Amino acid sequence: RDAGWLYQEAIAWVKSAAVWSVPRSMHIENGHYFPALRWEIILVMSRGSHPRFEMNDKDLVRQFDENVWNIPVVAGNTQDKLGHPAIFPLEIPHRLCLAYTMKGSLVLDPFIGSGTTMVAAETLGRICYGMDISPAYVAVTLQRMADMGLEPKKVSG
């Protein structure tokens, strides 16, 4: 809040199956309950008032007008190919960009990971700033952008 960010929405991403990449069920053997992850929360934040979207996109936005999104996870072979163990489906940032931004708007992904948000933003005419603490994941994002024929700018800080 001190930086001017305002909470706008919470969306539940319900996956097609629980994610077992962390063997959470093994803890049951030791008396600790950690359920497998079947859904994740997506928090939408903005600076200023509630963001607007392009009115030309309203029919697309109307297709996902509830706050529970049933979207399958990315297959393991795709994750292996791109070099990231937890790639979000492109559909998630695609919907978020459509619903909360206009062409030319800035999209911030503070955990850019494999660059999926950057791919969605670029294909929809938005500007994406992303960051990650892992140099290996930044490299994955830079490669994805290069594969799209783009020349992203890397800023170290």
mmCIF file of N, CA and C in Angstrom, residues 48-147:
data_model
loop_
_atom_site.group_PDB
_atom_site.id
_atom_site.type_symbol
_atom_site.label_atom_id
_atom_site.label_comp_id
_atom_site.label_asym_id
_atom_site.label_seq_id
_atom_site.Cartn_x
_atom_site.Cartn_y
_atom_site.Cartn_z
ATOM 1 N N GLY A 48 -3.761 2.934 -8.531
ATOM 2 C CA GLY A 48 -4.878 3.799 -8.889
ATOM 3 C C GLY A 48 -6.195 3.041 -8.906
ATOM 4 N N SER A 49 -7.137 3.538 -9.681
ATOM 5 C CA SER A 49 -8.476 2.960 -9.710
ATOM 6 C C SER A 49 -8.495 1.605 -10.412
ATOM 7 N N HIS A 50 -9.656 0.968 -10.373
ATOM 8 C CA HIS A 50 -9.820 -0.336 -11.009
ATOM 9 C C HIS A 50 -9.484 -0.215 -12.497
ATOM 10 N N PRO A 51 -8.617 -1.095 -13.007
ATOM 11 C CA PRO A 51 -8.175 -0.985 -14.400
ATOM 12 C C PRO A 51 -9.300 -1.259 -15.397
ATOM 13 N N ARG A 52 -9.154 -0.683 -16.563
ATOM 14 C CA ARG A 52 -10.115 -0.874 -17.644
ATOM 15 C C ARG A 52 -9.510 -1.782 -18.711
ATOM 16 N N PHE A 53 -10.376 -2.344 -19.541
ATOM 17 C CA PHE A 53 -9.909 -3.157 -20.659
ATOM 18 C C PHE A 53 -10.415 -2.554 -21.959
ATOM 19 N N GLU A 54 -9.884 -3.060 -23.060
ATOM 20 C CA GLU A 54 -10.288 -2.601 -24.391
ATOM 21 C C GLU A 54 -11.732 -3.042 -24.656
ATOM 22 N N MET A 55 -12.599 -2.124 -25.006
ATOM 23 C CA MET A 55 -13.990 -2.471 -25.277
ATOM 24 C C MET A 55 -14.117 -3.419 -26.468
ATOM 25 N N ASN A 56 -13.158 -3.394 -27.375
ATOM 26 C CA ASN A 56 -13.167 -4.347 -28.496
ATOM 27 C C ASN A 56 -12.990 -5.786 -28.015
ATOM 28 N N ASP A 57 -12.483 -5.957 -26.790
ATOM 29 C CA ASP A 57 -12.233 -7.288 -26.240
ATOM 30 C C ASP A 57 -13.344 -7.777 -25.317
ATOM 31 N N LYS A 58 -14.438 -7.035 -25.198
ATOM 32 C CA LYS A 58 -15.448 -7.391 -24.199
ATOM 33 C C LYS A 58 -16.064 -8.769 -24.422
ATOM 34 N N ASP A 59 -16.230 -9.209 -25.674
ATOM 35 C CA ASP A 59 -16.777 -10.545 -25.908
ATOM 36 C C ASP A 59 -15.811 -11.628 -25.433
ATOM 37 N N LEU A 60 -14.510 -11.386 -25.587
ATOM 38 C CA LEU A 60 -13.504 -12.331 -25.076
ATOM 39 C C LEU A 60 -13.515 -12.353 -23.554
ATOM 40 N N VAL A 61 -13.555 -11.161 -22.948
ATOM 41 C CA VAL A 61 -13.542 -11.062 -21.486
ATOM 42 C C VAL A 61 -14.794 -11.707 -20.892
ATOM 43 N N ARG A 62 -15.917 -11.567 -21.569
ATOM 44 C CA ARG A 62 -17.180 -12.151 -21.083
ATOM 45 C C ARG A 62 -17.089 -13.684 -20.985
ATOM 46 N N GLN A 63 -16.196 -14.298 -21.749
ATOM 47 C CA GLN A 63 -16.057 -15.760 -21.727
ATOM 48 C C GLN A 63 -15.480 -16.279 -20.412
ATOM 49 N N PHE A 64 -14.852 -15.418 -19.625
ATOM 50 C CA PHE A 64 -14.277 -15.864 -18.339
ATOM 51 C C PHE A 64 -14.653 -14.872 -17.239
ATOM 52 N N ASP A 65 -15.948 -14.609 -17.101
ATOM 53 C CA ASP A 65 -16.412 -13.560 -16.197
ATOM 54 C C ASP A 65 -16.650 -14.014 -14.757
ATOM 55 N N GLU A 66 -16.136 -15.162 -14.386
ATOM 56 C CA GLU A 66 -16.215 -15.620 -13.003
ATOM 57 C C GLU A 66 -14.816 -15.662 -12.405
ATOM 58 N N ASN A 67 -14.732 -15.681 -11.073
ATOM 59 C CA ASN A 67 -13.425 -15.643 -10.416
ATOM 60 C C ASN A 67 -12.853 -17.031 -10.106
ATOM 61 N N VAL A 68 -13.389 -18.047 -10.723
ATOM 62 C CA VAL A 68 -12.831 -19.397 -10.630
ATOM 63 C C VAL A 68 -12.552 -19.845 -12.061
ATOM 64 N N TRP A 69 -11.261 -20.073 -12.335
ATOM 65 C CA TRP A 69 -10.842 -20.459 -13.682
ATOM 66 C C TRP A 69 -10.338 -21.892 -13.674
ATOM 67 N N ASN A 70 -10.974 -22.752 -14.439
ATOM 68 C CA ASN A 70 -10.550 -24.141 -14.596
ATOM 69 C C ASN A 70 -9.660 -24.234 -15.829
ATOM 70 N N ILE A 71 -8.363 -24.289 -15.601
ATOM 71 C CA ILE A 71 -7.393 -24.302 -16.686
ATOM 72 C C ILE A 71 -6.379 -25.416 -16.397
ATOM 73 N N PRO A 72 -6.150 -26.303 -17.368
ATOM 74 C CA PRO A 72 -5.188 -27.393 -17.138
ATOM 75 C C PRO A 72 -3.769 -26.873 -16.912
ATOM 76 N N VAL A 73 -2.989 -27.656 -16.195
ATOM 77 C CA VAL A 73 -1.581 -27.325 -15.971
ATOM 78 C C VAL A 73 -0.784 -27.585 -17.246
ATOM 79 N N VAL A 74 0.395 -27.033 -17.322
ATOM 80 C CA VAL A 74 1.294 -27.265 -18.456
ATOM 81 C C VAL A 74 1.931 -28.637 -18.283
ATOM 82 N N ALA A 75 1.948 -29.399 -19.347
ATOM 83 C CA ALA A 75 2.491 -30.761 -19.297
ATOM 84 C C ALA A 75 3.969 -30.756 -18.938
ATOM 85 N N GLY A 76 4.393 -31.802 -18.261
ATOM 86 C CA GLY A 76 5.779 -31.925 -17.825
ATOM 87 C C GLY A 76 6.789 -31.872 -18.950
ATOM 88 N N ASN A 77 6.452 -32.442 -20.127
ATOM 89 C CA ASN A 77 7.415 -32.419 -21.233
ATOM 90 C C ASN A 77 7.634 -31.002 -21.750
ATOM 91 N N THR A 78 6.611 -30.152 -21.688
ATOM 92 C CA THR A 78 6.782 -28.749 -22.083
ATOM 93 C C THR A 78 7.661 -28.030 -21.069
ATOM 94 N N GLN A 79 7.462 -28.336 -19.802
ATOM 95 C CA GLN A 79 8.292 -27.731 -18.755
ATOM 96 C C GLN A 79 9.750 -28.139 -18.936
ATOM 97 N N ASP A 80 9.965 -29.401 -19.229
ATOM 98 C CA ASP A 80 11.340 -29.883 -19.462
ATOM 99 C C ASP A 80 11.965 -29.180 -20.660
ATOM 100 N N LYS A 81 11.183 -29.037 -21.730
ATOM 101 C CA LYS A 81 11.688 -28.411 -22.956
ATOM 102 C C LYS A 81 12.090 -26.961 -22.713
ATOM 103 N N LEU A 82 11.288 -26.220 -21.961
ATOM 104 C CA LEU A 82 11.575 -24.805 -21.722
ATOM 105 C C LEU A 82 12.563 -24.586 -20.576
ATOM 106 N N GLY A 83 12.717 -25.570 -19.712
ATOM 107 C CA GLY A 83 13.698 -25.440 -18.643
ATOM 108 C C GLY A 83 13.178 -24.775 -17.378
ATOM 109 N N HIS A 84 11.893 -24.965 -17.092
ATOM 110 C CA HIS A 84 11.313 -24.406 -15.865
ATOM 111 C C HIS A 84 10.319 -25.424 -15.305
ATOM 112 N N PRO A 85 10.362 -25.706 -13.998
ATOM 113 C CA PRO A 85 9.535 -26.766 -13.433
ATOM 114 C C PRO A 85 8.086 -26.386 -13.135
ATOM 115 N N ALA A 86 7.721 -25.122 -13.246
ATOM 116 C CA ALA A 86 6.362 -24.717 -12.858
ATOM 117 C C ALA A 86 5.835 -23.634 -13.800
ATOM 118 N N ILE A 87 5.692 -23.968 -15.058
ATOM 119 C CA ILE A 87 5.228 -23.003 -16.050
ATOM 120 C C ILE A 87 3.716 -22.837 -15.934
ATOM 121 N N PHE A 88 3.289 -21.581 -15.862
ATOM 122 C CA PHE A 88 1.856 -21.300 -15.857
ATOM 123 C C PHE A 88 1.325 -21.458 -17.277
ATOM 124 N N PRO A 89 0.087 -21.908 -17.414
ATOM 125 C CA PRO A 89 -0.521 -21.949 -18.745
ATOM 126 C C PRO A 89 -0.620 -20.533 -19.319
ATOM 127 N N LEU A 90 -0.373 -20.385 -20.596
ATOM 128 C CA LEU A 90 -0.445 -19.084 -21.252
ATOM 129 C C LEU A 90 -1.827 -18.464 -21.086
ATOM 130 N N GLU A 91 -2.842 -19.279 -20.960
ATOM 131 C CA GLU A 91 -4.216 -18.786 -20.822
ATOM 132 C C GLU A 91 -4.390 -17.869 -19.606
ATOM 133 N N ILE A 92 -3.640 -18.106 -18.534
ATOM 134 C CA ILE A 92 -3.801 -17.281 -17.324
ATOM 135 C C ILE A 92 -3.358 -15.840 -17.577
ATOM 136 N N PRO A 93 -2.111 -15.569 -17.951
ATOM 137 C CA PRO A 93 -1.759 -14.169 -18.190
ATOM 138 C C PRO A 93 -2.475 -13.573 -19.399
ATOM 139 N N HIS A 94 -2.855 -14.413 -20.357
ATOM 140 C CA HIS A 94 -3.623 -13.922 -21.507
ATOM 141 C C HIS A 94 -4.946 -13.326 -21.021
ATOM 142 N N ARG A 95 -5.653 -14.052 -20.182
ATOM 143 C CA ARG A 95 -6.920 -13.548 -19.634
ATOM 144 C C ARG A 95 -6.695 -12.297 -18.786
ATOM 145 N N LEU A 96 -5.667 -12.326 -17.958
ATOM 146 C CA LEU A 96 -5.398 -11.182 -17.084
ATOM 147 C C LEU A 96 -5.077 -9.931 -17.894
ATOM 148 N N CYS A 97 -4.274 -10.083 -18.937
ATOM 149 C CA CYS A 97 -3.950 -8.928 -19.785
ATOM 150 C C CYS A 97 -5.200 -8.399 -20.477
ATOM 151 N N LEU A 98 -6.041 -9.300 -20.983
ATOM 152 C CA LEU A 98 -7.267 -8.867 -21.648
ATOM 153 C C LEU A 98 -8.210 -8.146 -20.686
ATOM 154 N N ALA A 99 -8.351 -8.686 -19.471
ATOM 155 C CA ALA A 99 -9.352 -8.173 -18.534
ATOM 156 C C ALA A 99 -8.920 -6.931 -17.769
ATOM 157 N N TYR A 100 -7.613 -6.725 -17.611
ATOM 158 C CA TYR A 100 -7.166 -5.648 -16.722
ATOM 159 C C TYR A 100 -6.251 -4.624 -17.378
ATOM 160 N N THR A 101 -6.024 -4.722 -18.690
ATOM 161 C CA THR A 101 -5.139 -3.752 -19.339
ATOM 162 C C THR A 101 -5.688 -3.344 -20.699
ATOM 163 N N MET A 102 -5.119 -2.274 -21.190
ATOM 164 C CA MET A 102 -5.412 -1.809 -22.541
ATOM 165 C C MET A 102 -4.124 -1.908 -23.351
ATOM 166 N N LYS A 103 -4.244 -1.888 -24.656
ATOM 167 C CA LYS A 103 -3.051 -1.942 -25.503
ATOM 168 C C LYS A 103 -2.079 -0.845 -25.086
ATOM 169 N N GLY A 104 -0.804 -1.191 -25.008
ATOM 170 C CA GLY A 104 0.221 -0.238 -24.598
ATOM 171 C C GLY A 104 0.384 -0.113 -23.096
ATOM 172 N N SER A 105 -0.486 -0.772 -22.316
ATOM 173 C CA SER A 105 -0.392 -0.711 -20.853
ATOM 174 C C SER A 105 0.803 -1.490 -20.343
ATOM 175 N N LEU A 106 1.226 -1.130 -19.159
ATOM 176 C CA LEU A 106 2.325 -1.821 -18.498
ATOM 177 C C LEU A 106 1.791 -2.964 -17.644
ATOM 178 N N VAL A 107 2.407 -4.125 -17.794
ATOM 179 C CA VAL A 107 2.089 -5.308 -16.998
ATOM 180 C C VAL A 107 3.337 -5.642 -16.192
ATOM 181 N N LEU A 108 3.179 -5.853 -14.901
ATOM 182 C CA LEU A 108 4.305 -6.200 -14.040
ATOM 183 C C LEU A 108 4.126 -7.620 -13.521
ATOM 184 N N ASP A 109 5.136 -8.450 -13.726
ATOM 185 C CA ASP A 109 5.149 -9.792 -13.153
ATOM 186 C C ASP A 109 6.395 -9.905 -12.280
ATOM 187 N N PRO A 110 6.231 -9.797 -10.950
ATOM 188 C CA PRO A 110 7.391 -9.808 -10.062
ATOM 189 C C PRO A 110 8.034 -11.184 -9.882
ATOM 190 N N PHE A 111 7.430 -12.219 -10.458
ATOM 191 C CA PHE A 111 7.992 -13.570 -10.419
ATOM 192 C C PHE A 111 7.903 -14.135 -11.840
ATOM 193 N N ILE A 112 8.677 -13.582 -12.763
ATOM 194 C CA ILE A 112 8.509 -13.855 -14.193
ATOM 195 C C ILE A 112 8.767 -15.312 -14.557
ATOM 196 N N GLY A 113 9.580 -16.022 -13.797
ATOM 197 C CA GLY A 113 9.790 -17.454 -14.032
ATOM 198 C C GLY A 113 10.192 -17.760 -15.455
ATOM 199 N N SER A 114 9.319 -18.422 -16.189
ATOM 200 C CA SER A 114 9.629 -18.827 -17.561
ATOM 201 C C SER A 114 9.215 -17.794 -18.600
ATOM 202 N N GLY A 115 8.648 -16.672 -18.173
ATOM 203 C CA GLY A 115 8.307 -15.603 -19.097
ATOM 204 C C GLY A 115 6.936 -15.694 -19.730
ATOM 205 N N THR A 116 6.060 -16.527 -19.200
ATOM 206 C CA THR A 116 4.735 -16.710 -19.795
ATOM 207 C C THR A 116 3.945 -15.406 -19.833
ATOM 208 N N THR A 117 4.024 -14.604 -18.770
ATOM 209 C CA THR A 117 3.322 -13.321 -18.760
ATOM 210 C C THR A 117 3.869 -12.413 -19.849
ATOM 211 N N MET A 118 5.170 -12.438 -20.048
ATOM 212 C CA MET A 118 5.787 -11.595 -21.068
ATOM 213 C C MET A 118 5.330 -12.026 -22.460
ATOM 214 N N VAL A 119 5.189 -13.315 -22.688
ATOM 215 C CA VAL A 119 4.702 -13.817 -23.966
ATOM 216 C C VAL A 119 3.271 -13.321 -24.205
ATOM 217 N N ALA A 120 2.407 -13.466 -23.201
ATOM 218 C CA ALA A 120 1.008 -13.028 -23.339
ATOM 219 C C ALA A 120 0.934 -11.528 -23.588
ATOM 220 N N ALA A 121 1.678 -10.758 -22.812
ATOM 221 C CA ALA A 121 1.653 -9.302 -22.961
ATOM 222 C C ALA A 121 2.107 -8.895 -24.361
ATOM 223 N N GLU A 122 3.164 -9.498 -24.830
ATOM 224 C CA GLU A 122 3.690 -9.156 -26.159
ATOM 225 C C GLU A 122 2.681 -9.480 -27.248
ATOM 226 N N THR A 123 2.053 -10.639 -27.177
ATOM 227 C CA THR A 123 1.105 -11.022 -28.219
ATOM 228 C C THR A 123 -0.148 -10.152 -28.203
ATOM 229 N N LEU A 124 -0.439 -9.513 -27.067
ATOM 230 C CA LEU A 124 -1.631 -8.659 -26.954
ATOM 231 C C LEU A 124 -1.312 -7.167 -27.031
ATOM 232 N N GLY A 125 -0.059 -6.826 -27.323
ATOM 233 C CA GLY A 125 0.296 -5.419 -27.483
ATOM 234 C C GLY A 125 0.459 -4.661 -26.176
ATOM 235 N N ARG A 126 0.819 -5.381 -25.113
ATOM 236 C CA ARG A 126 1.100 -4.749 -23.822
ATOM 237 C C ARG A 126 2.609 -4.731 -23.596
ATOM 238 N N ILE A 127 3.039 -3.948 -22.627
ATOM 239 C CA ILE A 127 4.454 -3.863 -22.267
ATOM 240 C C ILE A 127 4.616 -4.602 -20.943
ATOM 241 N N CYS A 128 5.546 -5.530 -20.881
ATOM 242 C CA CYS A 128 5.715 -6.315 -19.662
ATOM 243 C C CYS A 128 7.078 -6.076 -19.044
ATOM 244 N N TYR A 129 7.071 -5.811 -17.755
ATOM 245 C CA TYR A 129 8.286 -5.788 -16.945
ATOM 246 C C TYR A 129 8.227 -7.016 -16.054
ATOM 247 N N GLY A 130 9.290 -7.785 -16.059
ATOM 248 C CA GLY A 130 9.337 -8.969 -15.223
ATOM 249 C C GLY A 130 10.650 -9.046 -14.487
ATOM 250 N N MET A 131 10.633 -9.730 -13.373
ATOM 251 C CA MET A 131 11.856 -9.924 -12.595
ATOM 252 C C MET A 131 11.837 -11.299 -11.964
ATOM 253 N N ASP A 132 13.019 -11.783 -11.656
ATOM 254 C CA ASP A 132 13.156 -13.060 -10.969
ATOM 255 C C ASP A 132 14.516 -13.081 -10.288
ATOM 256 N N ILE A 133 14.594 -13.784 -9.177
ATOM 257 C CA ILE A 133 15.870 -13.863 -8.457
ATOM 258 C C ILE A 133 16.777 -14.948 -9.029
ATOM 259 N N SER A 134 16.215 -15.781 -9.911
ATOM 260 C CA SER A 134 16.993 -16.876 -10.482
ATOM 261 C C SER A 134 17.544 -16.484 -11.858
ATOM 262 N N PRO A 135 18.867 -16.368 -11.984
ATOM 263 C CA PRO A 135 19.449 -16.079 -13.301
ATOM 264 C C PRO A 135 19.076 -17.128 -14.348
ATOM 265 N N ALA A 136 18.927 -18.373 -13.926
ATOM 266 C CA ALA A 136 18.558 -19.436 -14.873
ATOM 267 C C ALA A 136 17.158 -19.187 -15.434
ATOM 268 N N TYR A 137 16.222 -18.734 -14.618
ATOM 269 C CA TYR A 137 14.868 -18.474 -15.093
ATOM 270 C C TYR A 137 14.826 -17.218 -15.957
ATOM 271 N N VAL A 138 15.629 -16.219 -15.626
ATOM 272 C CA VAL A 138 15.729 -15.031 -16.480
ATOM 273 C C VAL A 138 16.229 -15.451 -17.861
ATOM 274 N N ALA A 139 17.184 -16.370 -17.896
ATOM 275 C CA ALA A 139 17.697 -16.872 -19.173
ATOM 276 C C ALA A 139 16.598 -17.580 -19.966
ATOM 277 N N VAL A 140 15.738 -18.328 -19.281
ATOM 278 C CA VAL A 140 14.621 -18.999 -19.954
ATOM 279 C C VAL A 140 13.710 -17.957 -20.598
ATOM 280 N N THR A 141 13.387 -16.905 -19.856
ATOM 281 C CA THR A 141 12.531 -15.839 -20.378
ATOM 282 C C THR A 141 13.175 -15.154 -21.571
ATOM 283 N N LEU A 142 14.448 -14.821 -21.447
ATOM 284 C CA LEU A 142 15.151 -14.156 -22.550
ATOM 285 C C LEU A 142 15.163 -15.022 -23.803
ATOM 286 N N GLN A 143 15.320 -16.326 -23.633
ATOM 287 C CA GLN A 143 15.321 -17.231 -24.782
ATOM 288 C C GLN A 143 13.938 -17.299 -25.418
ATOM 289 N N ARG A 144 12.895 -17.351 -24.596
ATOM 290 C CA ARG A 144 11.534 -17.375 -25.150
ATOM 291 C C ARG A 144 11.265 -16.113 -25.965
ATOM 292 N N MET A 145 11.730 -14.980 -25.473
ATOM 293 C CA MET A 145 11.524 -13.726 -26.193
ATOM 294 C C MET A 145 12.317 -13.723 -27.503
ATOM 295 N N ALA A 146 13.549 -14.217 -27.447
ATOM 296 C CA ALA A 146 14.373 -14.298 -28.659
ATOM 297 C C ALA A 146 13.725 -15.230 -29.684
ATOM 298 N N ASP A 147 13.135 -16.330 -29.208
ATOM 299 C CA ASP A 147 12.455 -17.261 -30.102
ATOM 300 C C ASP A 147 11.246 -16.630 -30.778
#
